[in-house]
Amino acid sequence: MQSDRLLLRGRLLTFKAEPQTADDTAAFDYIEDGALLIENGLILRRGTYTDVVTDAGSADIIDHRPHLLTAGFIDTHVHFPQVQIVASWGAQLLDWLNTYTFPEETRFAEEDHAAAMACRFFDLLTNHGTTTAVAYCSVHKESAEAYFEEAEQRNMRMIGGKVLMDRNAPDGLRDTPQSGYDDTRALIEKWHGRGRAHYAITPRFAITSTPAQMEMAGALVTEHPDCFVQTHLSENRNEIAYTLELYPEARDYLDVYQGYGLLSDKMLLGHSIHLEQREIDALAETGARPVFCPTSNLFLGSGLFDDAGLKSRGIVNAIATDIGAGTSYSMLQTLNEGYKILQLQDQKLHPFRAFHWITRGNAVALGLQDRIGTLDEGTEADIVVLNARATEAMALRMERAETLAEELFVLQMLGDDRSIDEVYVAGKAQKGKAPVMAGRPASRRVSAGRERELVLS
Ligand code: GUN
Ligand code: ZN
């Protein structure tokens, strides 16, 4: 019999703040032989193994040494109905939407299909180490129902919403201002704040919503100020030109959303690449969050996200996969491509900042850092176990790694789902690979020779 107390032993890394430099070791806590005591889905204690084990009582002990435990990854922009069109060839944004995406999303009117895809989608997320995501569902309320049902069954902290779209989309993929409003309200009433769920009011983007629908979206935001709001902004030059044709009174793209009262620090703006100075000022003033989607921006040839420029204005940037224009579910691979996009602009993504970004950083962007994104006592036990030697190439590289930063950079550039040795959602193992020994330590599972202790930077 398993007790509901669990003790995880391993190397622990958690962030207290965003690392400002490569040697900003004050921004994180690293414990070489650490332990987390988990009870009722929460982290009860964090410390050295010898300290924590004395309080563990009859807890089951899982020994993850020599692997690294961090908070579960957070993906702040992902499209659940696009799981079967990832890697669709040859188009940039508007063609890609019309050719592949919209026809695919019409299939999510069907409840059984939506439920089957939700199950596969959540498996993919957890297998890649993602324990919280912010998703776009399709226009059909059935797709949002399937998404939240699946999240509830798995007890995952998930954010999502049905897209509002009442024009420039095929039959079977449009709502109306009124039906979009009614369905969104009903979904909010049913799901927002239920268990670990949050609702995101989701006008897809300006091109697929009439002014009448944008007005309804504004009303929803006013009526439900604690819901998230998500949409797309300035991803592609043709998209921007068409938006300004459809909204000739708007000063710029962001002004469309701003004019309907959508902007606040609850708002996530996917892509935000080709921004005017006024738009950057408005982001800084309102606290709305741009979301960097590196693999998607490269795949669709959209452009280069100016992380440093936005940060220098005090803007809080999130980072995300944007499946299915994004090409990997892995937040590690997202960091890999993000690193390269920043290199092209002579900007840097140090591994400490990178790992902060996909954990506490994205939690801060969502205002959820008191619940997820760290290994702090009292927060929810969403945890990943990382193996920096998961492939032959990684193991070979690790033979020469001497610092924690080097290890993290190996994971950042070479890691993917193979590096996710285990994932805990609210304290429950999702992969089930680790041996559980009731009331006493399991023997070390990985016997690839004792790794050297790593220095911190
Ligand atoms: N803009 C509007 N809809 C979408 C979408 O589904 N994916 C991306 N990448 N951009 C969008
Ligand atoms: Zn998107």
PDB file of C-alpha atoms in Angstrom, residues 59-290:
ATOM      1  CA  ALA A  59       6.323   8.180   3.093  1.00  0.00           C
ATOM      2  CA  ASP A  60       7.170   6.193  -0.019  1.00  0.00           C
ATOM      3  CA  ILE A  61      10.625   7.199  -1.169  1.00  0.00           C
ATOM      4  CA  ILE A  62      11.556   7.502  -4.804  1.00  0.00           C
ATOM      5  CA  ASP A  63      15.206   7.928  -5.560  1.00  0.00           C
ATOM      6  CA  HIS A  64      15.750   9.897  -8.751  1.00  0.00           C
ATOM      7  CA  ARG A  65      19.494  10.425  -8.303  1.00  0.00           C
ATOM      8  CA  PRO A  66      21.523  11.405 -10.267  1.00  0.00           C
ATOM      9  CA  HIS A  67      18.776  13.219 -12.157  1.00  0.00           C
ATOM     10  CA  LEU A  68      17.706  16.819 -11.748  1.00  0.00           C
ATOM     11  CA  LEU A  69      14.277  17.791 -10.414  1.00  0.00           C
ATOM     12  CA  THR A  70      12.720  21.100 -11.454  1.00  0.00           C
ATOM     13  CA  ALA A  71       9.232  22.517 -11.522  1.00  0.00           C
ATOM     14  CA  GLY A  72       7.082  21.178 -14.363  1.00  0.00           C
ATOM     15  CA  PHE A  73       7.271  23.125 -17.605  1.00  0.00           C
ATOM     16  CA  ILE A  74       4.609  25.654 -18.567  1.00  0.00           C
ATOM     17  CA  ASP A  75       3.574  26.147 -22.215  1.00  0.00           C
ATOM     18  CA  THR A  76       1.770  29.478 -22.586  1.00  0.00           C
ATOM     19  CA  HIS A  77       0.440  29.150 -26.163  1.00  0.00           C
ATOM     20  CA  VAL A  78      -0.609  25.926 -27.849  1.00  0.00           C
ATOM     21  CA  HIS A  79      -3.465  24.851 -30.158  1.00  0.00           C
ATOM     22  CA  PHE A  80      -5.054  21.609 -29.016  1.00  0.00           C
ATOM     23  CA  PRO A  81      -7.027  20.954 -32.291  1.00  0.00           C
ATOM     24  CA  GLN A  82      -3.830  21.114 -34.345  1.00  0.00           C
ATOM     25  CA  VAL A  83      -2.211  17.909 -33.102  1.00  0.00           C
ATOM     26  CA  GLN A  84      -2.726  16.175 -36.445  1.00  0.00           C
ATOM     27  CA  ILE A  85      -1.473  18.993 -38.692  1.00  0.00           C
ATOM     28  CA  VAL A  86       1.885  19.593 -37.052  1.00  0.00           C
ATOM     29  CA  ALA A  87       4.518  19.562 -39.840  1.00  0.00           C
ATOM     30  CA  SER A  88       2.285  20.567 -42.766  1.00  0.00           C
ATOM     31  CA  TRP A  89       4.397  21.702 -45.659  1.00  0.00           C
ATOM     32  CA  GLY A  90       5.169  24.871 -47.468  1.00  0.00           C
ATOM     33  CA  ALA A  91       2.990  27.772 -46.357  1.00  0.00           C
ATOM     34  CA  GLN A  92       3.245  30.988 -44.390  1.00  0.00           C
ATOM     35  CA  LEU A  93       0.610  32.039 -41.861  1.00  0.00           C
ATOM     36  CA  LEU A  94      -2.542  32.917 -43.830  1.00  0.00           C
ATOM     37  CA  ASP A  95      -2.122  30.121 -46.404  1.00  0.00           C
ATOM     38  CA  TRP A  96      -1.236  27.683 -43.652  1.00  0.00           C
ATOM     39  CA  LEU A  97      -4.424  28.575 -41.761  1.00  0.00           C
ATOM     40  CA  ASN A  98      -6.628  28.257 -44.853  1.00  0.00           C
ATOM     41  CA  THR A  99      -4.989  25.152 -46.302  1.00  0.00           C
ATOM     42  CA  TYR A 100      -4.360  23.002 -43.257  1.00  0.00           C
ATOM     43  CA  THR A 101      -5.567  24.504 -40.007  1.00  0.00           C
ATOM     44  CA  PHE A 102      -9.147  25.552 -40.611  1.00  0.00           C
ATOM     45  CA  PRO A 103     -10.199  22.329 -42.376  1.00  0.00           C
ATOM     46  CA  GLU A 104      -8.623  20.337 -39.545  1.00  0.00           C
ATOM     47  CA  GLU A 105     -10.349  22.314 -36.803  1.00  0.00           C
ATOM     48  CA  THR A 106     -13.810  21.668 -38.330  1.00  0.00           C
ATOM     49  CA  ARG A 107     -13.402  18.043 -37.175  1.00  0.00           C
ATOM     50  CA  PHE A 108     -13.599  19.149 -33.531  1.00  0.00           C
ATOM     51  CA  ALA A 109     -17.350  19.745 -33.772  1.00  0.00           C
ATOM     52  CA  GLU A 110     -17.568  16.014 -33.158  1.00  0.00           C
ATOM     53  CA  GLU A 111     -17.467  15.201 -29.451  1.00  0.00           C
ATOM     54  CA  ASP A 112     -15.831  11.792 -29.758  1.00  0.00           C
ATOM     55  CA  HIS A 113     -13.064  13.114 -31.969  1.00  0.00           C
ATOM     56  CA  ALA A 114     -12.430  16.030 -29.606  1.00  0.00           C
ATOM     57  CA  ALA A 115     -12.294  13.666 -26.612  1.00  0.00           C
ATOM     58  CA  ALA A 116      -9.928  11.225 -28.342  1.00  0.00           C
ATOM     59  CA  MET A 117      -7.591  14.046 -29.410  1.00  0.00           C
ATOM     60  CA  ALA A 118      -7.676  15.624 -25.945  1.00  0.00           C
ATOM     61  CA  CYS A 119      -6.418  12.365 -24.465  1.00  0.00           C
ATOM     62  CA  ARG A 120      -3.555  12.160 -26.969  1.00  0.00           C
ATOM     63  CA  PHE A 121      -2.729  15.847 -26.530  1.00  0.00           C
ATOM     64  CA  PHE A 122      -2.447  15.580 -22.743  1.00  0.00           C
ATOM     65  CA  ASP A 123      -0.282  12.465 -23.053  1.00  0.00           C
ATOM     66  CA  LEU A 124       2.046  14.387 -25.339  1.00  0.00           C
ATOM     67  CA  LEU A 125       2.241  17.348 -23.001  1.00  0.00           C
ATOM     68  CA  THR A 126       3.142  15.320 -19.935  1.00  0.00           C
ATOM     69  CA  ASN A 127       5.546  13.071 -21.819  1.00  0.00           C
ATOM     70  CA  HIS A 128       7.408  16.228 -22.821  1.00  0.00           C
ATOM     71  CA  GLY A 129       7.488  17.556 -19.240  1.00  0.00           C
ATOM     72  CA  THR A 130       4.713  20.120 -19.610  1.00  0.00           C
ATOM     73  CA  THR A 131       2.404  20.193 -16.607  1.00  0.00           C
ATOM     74  CA  THR A 132       0.492  23.417 -17.360  1.00  0.00           C
ATOM     75  CA  ALA A 133      -0.554  24.780 -20.742  1.00  0.00           C
ATOM     76  CA  VAL A 134      -2.618  27.633 -22.109  1.00  0.00           C
ATOM     77  CA  ALA A 135      -4.524  26.253 -25.072  1.00  0.00           C
ATOM     78  CA  TYR A 136      -6.724  27.415 -27.889  1.00  0.00           C
ATOM     79  CA  CYS A 137      -9.574  24.971 -28.459  1.00  0.00           C
ATOM     80  CA  SER A 138     -11.596  25.056 -31.693  1.00  0.00           C
ATOM     81  CA  VAL A 139     -14.658  27.264 -32.200  1.00  0.00           C
ATOM     82  CA  HIS A 140     -16.890  24.416 -31.016  1.00  0.00           C
ATOM     83  CA  LYS A 141     -17.787  24.369 -27.337  1.00  0.00           C
ATOM     84  CA  GLU A 142     -17.458  20.562 -27.504  1.00  0.00           C
ATOM     85  CA  SER A 143     -13.717  20.941 -27.996  1.00  0.00           C
ATOM     86  CA  ALA A 144     -13.386  23.078 -24.863  1.00  0.00           C
ATOM     87  CA  GLU A 145     -15.523  20.588 -22.943  1.00  0.00           C
ATOM     88  CA  ALA A 146     -13.231  17.754 -24.051  1.00  0.00           C
ATOM     89  CA  TYR A 147     -10.159  19.763 -23.082  1.00  0.00           C
ATOM     90  CA  PHE A 148     -11.358  20.651 -19.588  1.00  0.00           C
ATOM     91  CA  GLU A 149     -12.760  17.159 -18.953  1.00  0.00           C
ATOM     92  CA  GLU A 150      -9.389  15.622 -19.747  1.00  0.00           C
ATOM     93  CA  ALA A 151      -7.538  18.179 -17.628  1.00  0.00           C
ATOM     94  CA  GLU A 152      -9.841  17.476 -14.708  1.00  0.00           C
ATOM     95  CA  GLN A 153      -9.363  13.730 -14.956  1.00  0.00           C
ATOM     96  CA  ARG A 154      -5.618  14.252 -14.785  1.00  0.00           C
ATOM     97  CA  ASN A 155      -5.872  16.944 -12.095  1.00  0.00           C
ATOM     98  CA  MET A 156      -3.726  19.302 -14.182  1.00  0.00           C
ATOM     99  CA  ARG A 157      -3.619  23.077 -13.819  1.00  0.00           C
ATOM    100  CA  MET A 158      -4.711  24.018 -17.324  1.00  0.00           C
ATOM    101  CA  ILE A 159      -5.929  27.169 -18.992  1.00  0.00           C
ATOM    102  CA  GLY A 160      -7.960  27.239 -22.200  1.00  0.00           C
ATOM    103  CA  GLY A 161     -10.861  28.556 -24.144  1.00  0.00           C
ATOM    104  CA  LYS A 162     -12.920  28.045 -27.263  1.00  0.00           C
ATOM    105  CA  VAL A 163     -11.873  30.420 -30.023  1.00  0.00           C
ATOM    106  CA  LEU A 164     -14.263  33.179 -31.027  1.00  0.00           C
ATOM    107  CA  MET A 165     -14.311  33.465 -34.833  1.00  0.00           C
ATOM    108  CA  ASP A 166     -17.276  34.702 -36.885  1.00  0.00           C
ATOM    109  CA  ARG A 167     -15.735  35.558 -40.279  1.00  0.00           C
ATOM    110  CA  ASN A 168     -12.993  34.667 -42.765  1.00  0.00           C
ATOM    111  CA  ALA A 169     -13.296  30.978 -41.923  1.00  0.00           C
ATOM    112  CA  PRO A 170     -15.061  28.091 -43.654  1.00  0.00           C
ATOM    113  CA  ASP A 171     -18.537  26.763 -42.938  1.00  0.00           C
ATOM    114  CA  GLY A 172     -18.588  24.732 -39.772  1.00  0.00           C
ATOM    115  CA  LEU A 173     -15.903  26.896 -38.200  1.00  0.00           C
ATOM    116  CA  ARG A 174     -17.747  30.115 -37.444  1.00  0.00           C
ATOM    117  CA  ASP A 175     -19.807  31.189 -34.477  1.00  0.00           C
ATOM    118  CA  THR A 176     -21.756  34.445 -34.237  1.00  0.00           C
ATOM    119  CA  PRO A 177     -21.196  37.318 -31.838  1.00  0.00           C
ATOM    120  CA  GLN A 178     -24.143  36.083 -29.757  1.00  0.00           C
ATOM    121  CA  SER A 179     -23.399  32.337 -29.847  1.00  0.00           C
ATOM    122  CA  GLY A 180     -19.719  32.972 -29.151  1.00  0.00           C
ATOM    123  CA  TYR A 181     -20.682  35.086 -26.150  1.00  0.00           C
ATOM    124  CA  ASP A 182     -23.238  32.567 -24.867  1.00  0.00           C
ATOM    125  CA  ASP A 183     -20.960  29.534 -25.275  1.00  0.00           C
ATOM    126  CA  THR A 184     -18.039  31.341 -23.643  1.00  0.00           C
ATOM    127  CA  ARG A 185     -20.178  32.410 -20.693  1.00  0.00           C
ATOM    128  CA  ALA A 186     -21.493  28.910 -20.211  1.00  0.00           C
ATOM    129  CA  LEU A 187     -17.972  27.462 -20.341  1.00  0.00           C
ATOM    130  CA  ILE A 188     -16.685  30.042 -17.849  1.00  0.00           C
ATOM    131  CA  GLU A 189     -19.531  29.288 -15.478  1.00  0.00           C
ATOM    132  CA  LYS A 190     -18.912  25.574 -15.697  1.00  0.00           C
ATOM    133  CA  TRP A 191     -15.131  25.419 -15.699  1.00  0.00           C
ATOM    134  CA  HIS A 192     -13.390  28.577 -14.512  1.00  0.00           C
ATOM    135  CA  GLY A 193     -12.070  27.948 -10.999  1.00  0.00           C
ATOM    136  CA  ARG A 194     -13.329  24.355 -10.955  1.00  0.00           C
ATOM    137  CA  GLY A 195     -10.494  22.185  -9.602  1.00  0.00           C
ATOM    138  CA  ARG A 196      -7.343  23.461 -11.262  1.00  0.00           C
ATOM    139  CA  ALA A 197      -9.009  24.925 -14.392  1.00  0.00           C
ATOM    140  CA  HIS A 198      -8.896  28.521 -15.620  1.00  0.00           C
ATOM    141  CA  TYR A 199     -10.758  29.944 -18.592  1.00  0.00           C
ATOM    142  CA  ALA A 200      -9.122  32.111 -21.261  1.00  0.00           C
ATOM    143  CA  ILE A 201     -11.457  34.311 -23.309  1.00  0.00           C
ATOM    144  CA  THR A 202     -10.108  33.659 -26.806  1.00  0.00           C
ATOM    145  CA  PRO A 203     -10.876  35.876 -29.807  1.00  0.00           C
ATOM    146  CA  ARG A 204      -8.656  33.999 -32.286  1.00  0.00           C
ATOM    147  CA  PHE A 205      -7.291  37.141 -33.971  1.00  0.00           C
ATOM    148  CA  ALA A 206      -8.668  40.335 -35.477  1.00  0.00           C
ATOM    149  CA  ILE A 207      -9.004  38.835 -38.970  1.00  0.00           C
ATOM    150  CA  THR A 208     -11.504  36.179 -37.883  1.00  0.00           C
ATOM    151  CA  SER A 209     -13.669  38.402 -35.658  1.00  0.00           C
ATOM    152  CA  THR A 210     -16.076  41.138 -36.810  1.00  0.00           C
ATOM    153  CA  PRO A 211     -16.209  44.373 -34.813  1.00  0.00           C
ATOM    154  CA  ALA A 212     -19.497  43.092 -33.350  1.00  0.00           C
ATOM    155  CA  GLN A 213     -17.747  39.984 -32.041  1.00  0.00           C
ATOM    156  CA  MET A 214     -14.818  42.008 -30.689  1.00  0.00           C
ATOM    157  CA  GLU A 215     -17.326  44.085 -28.782  1.00  0.00           C
ATOM    158  CA  MET A 216     -18.833  40.933 -27.272  1.00  0.00           C
ATOM    159  CA  ALA A 217     -15.308  39.771 -26.359  1.00  0.00           C
ATOM    160  CA  GLY A 218     -14.801  43.106 -24.596  1.00  0.00           C
ATOM    161  CA  ALA A 219     -18.035  42.560 -22.656  1.00  0.00           C
ATOM    162  CA  LEU A 220     -16.879  39.081 -21.605  1.00  0.00           C
ATOM    163  CA  VAL A 221     -13.576  40.502 -20.386  1.00  0.00           C
ATOM    164  CA  THR A 222     -15.355  43.214 -18.378  1.00  0.00           C
ATOM    165  CA  GLU A 223     -17.752  40.700 -16.879  1.00  0.00           C
ATOM    166  CA  HIS A 224     -15.032  38.146 -16.024  1.00  0.00           C
ATOM    167  CA  PRO A 225     -11.929  40.146 -15.071  1.00  0.00           C
ATOM    168  CA  ASP A 226     -10.261  37.146 -13.440  1.00  0.00           C
ATOM    169  CA  CYS A 227     -10.295  35.107 -16.654  1.00  0.00           C
ATOM    170  CA  PHE A 228      -7.277  35.075 -18.923  1.00  0.00           C
ATOM    171  CA  VAL A 229      -7.537  36.600 -22.422  1.00  0.00           C
ATOM    172  CA  GLN A 230      -5.535  35.278 -25.355  1.00  0.00           C
ATOM    173  CA  THR A 231      -5.137  36.139 -29.014  1.00  0.00           C
ATOM    174  CA  HIS A 232      -2.527  36.572 -31.761  1.00  0.00           C
ATOM    175  CA  LEU A 233      -0.680  39.792 -32.588  1.00  0.00           C
ATOM    176  CA  SER A 234       1.646  40.864 -35.420  1.00  0.00           C
ATOM    177  CA  GLU A 235       2.945  37.461 -36.416  1.00  0.00           C
ATOM    178  CA  ASN A 236       3.213  38.005 -40.158  1.00  0.00           C
ATOM    179  CA  ARG A 237       3.400  41.062 -42.431  1.00  0.00           C
ATOM    180  CA  ASN A 238       0.455  40.027 -44.653  1.00  0.00           C
ATOM    181  CA  GLU A 239      -1.615  39.358 -41.549  1.00  0.00           C
ATOM    182  CA  ILE A 240      -0.891  42.877 -40.274  1.00  0.00           C
ATOM    183  CA  ALA A 241      -1.790  44.509 -43.624  1.00  0.00           C
ATOM    184  CA  TYR A 242      -5.087  42.600 -43.838  1.00  0.00           C
ATOM    185  CA  THR A 243      -5.947  43.447 -40.218  1.00  0.00           C
ATOM    186  CA  LEU A 244      -5.468  47.150 -40.872  1.00  0.00           C
ATOM    187  CA  GLU A 245      -7.735  46.881 -43.962  1.00  0.00           C
ATOM    188  CA  LEU A 246     -10.439  45.249 -41.844  1.00  0.00           C
ATOM    189  CA  TYR A 247     -10.063  47.781 -39.011  1.00  0.00           C
ATOM    190  CA  PRO A 248      -9.220  51.043 -40.853  1.00  0.00           C
ATOM    191  CA  GLU A 249      -9.826  53.178 -37.751  1.00  0.00           C
ATOM    192  CA  ALA A 250      -7.228  51.345 -35.670  1.00  0.00           C
ATOM    193  CA  ARG A 251      -3.916  53.151 -35.155  1.00  0.00           C
ATOM    194  CA  ASP A 252      -2.104  49.825 -35.420  1.00  0.00           C
ATOM    195  CA  TYR A 253      -2.800  46.103 -34.898  1.00  0.00           C
ATOM    196  CA  LEU A 254      -2.735  46.192 -31.097  1.00  0.00           C
ATOM    197  CA  ASP A 255      -5.117  49.143 -31.140  1.00  0.00           C
ATOM    198  CA  VAL A 256      -7.865  46.818 -32.421  1.00  0.00           C
ATOM    199  CA  TYR A 257      -7.690  44.822 -29.185  1.00  0.00           C
ATOM    200  CA  GLN A 258      -7.032  47.882 -27.071  1.00  0.00           C
ATOM    201  CA  GLY A 259     -10.095  49.664 -28.509  1.00  0.00           C
ATOM    202  CA  TYR A 260     -12.330  46.850 -27.278  1.00  0.00           C
ATOM    203  CA  GLY A 261     -10.833  46.925 -23.784  1.00  0.00           C
ATOM    204  CA  LEU A 262      -9.039  43.576 -23.964  1.00  0.00           C
ATOM    205  CA  LEU A 263      -5.599  44.623 -22.701  1.00  0.00           C
ATOM    206  CA  SER A 264      -4.452  43.918 -19.158  1.00  0.00           C
ATOM    207  CA  ASP A 265      -1.882  41.773 -17.384  1.00  0.00           C
ATOM    208  CA  LYS A 266      -4.253  38.807 -17.867  1.00  0.00           C
ATOM    209  CA  MET A 267      -3.751  39.037 -21.635  1.00  0.00           C
ATOM    210  CA  LEU A 268      -1.391  36.814 -23.630  1.00  0.00           C
ATOM    211  CA  LEU A 269      -0.481  37.986 -27.123  1.00  0.00           C
ATOM    212  CA  GLY A 270       0.953  35.196 -29.250  1.00  0.00           C
ATOM    213  CA  HIS A 271       3.965  36.142 -31.409  1.00  0.00           C
ATOM    214  CA  SER A 272       4.101  39.980 -31.080  1.00  0.00           C
ATOM    215  CA  ILE A 273       6.952  40.136 -33.593  1.00  0.00           C
ATOM    216  CA  HIS A 274       6.522  43.145 -35.902  1.00  0.00           C
ATOM    217  CA  LEU A 275       5.562  45.844 -33.408  1.00  0.00           C
ATOM    218  CA  GLU A 276       5.292  49.621 -33.784  1.00  0.00           C
ATOM    219  CA  GLN A 277       6.692  51.883 -31.076  1.00  0.00           C
ATOM    220  CA  ARG A 278       3.168  52.814 -29.952  1.00  0.00           C
ATOM    221  CA  GLU A 279       2.270  49.170 -29.556  1.00  0.00           C
ATOM    222  CA  ILE A 280       5.328  48.556 -27.383  1.00  0.00           C
ATOM    223  CA  ASP A 281       4.362  51.566 -25.250  1.00  0.00           C
ATOM    224  CA  ALA A 282       0.834  50.146 -24.876  1.00  0.00           C
ATOM    225  CA  LEU A 283       2.181  46.738 -23.839  1.00  0.00           C
ATOM    226  CA  ALA A 284       4.399  48.409 -21.235  1.00  0.00           C
ATOM    227  CA  GLU A 285       1.499  50.505 -19.901  1.00  0.00           C
ATOM    228  CA  THR A 286      -1.105  47.752 -19.714  1.00  0.00           C
ATOM    229  CA  GLY A 287       1.090  44.835 -18.635  1.00  0.00           C
ATOM    230  CA  ALA A 288      -0.177  42.622 -21.499  1.00  0.00           C
ATOM    231  CA  ARG A 289       2.211  39.719 -22.144  1.00  0.00           C
ATOM    232  CA  PRO A 290       3.821  38.980 -25.514  1.00  0.00           C
TER     233      PRO A 290
END
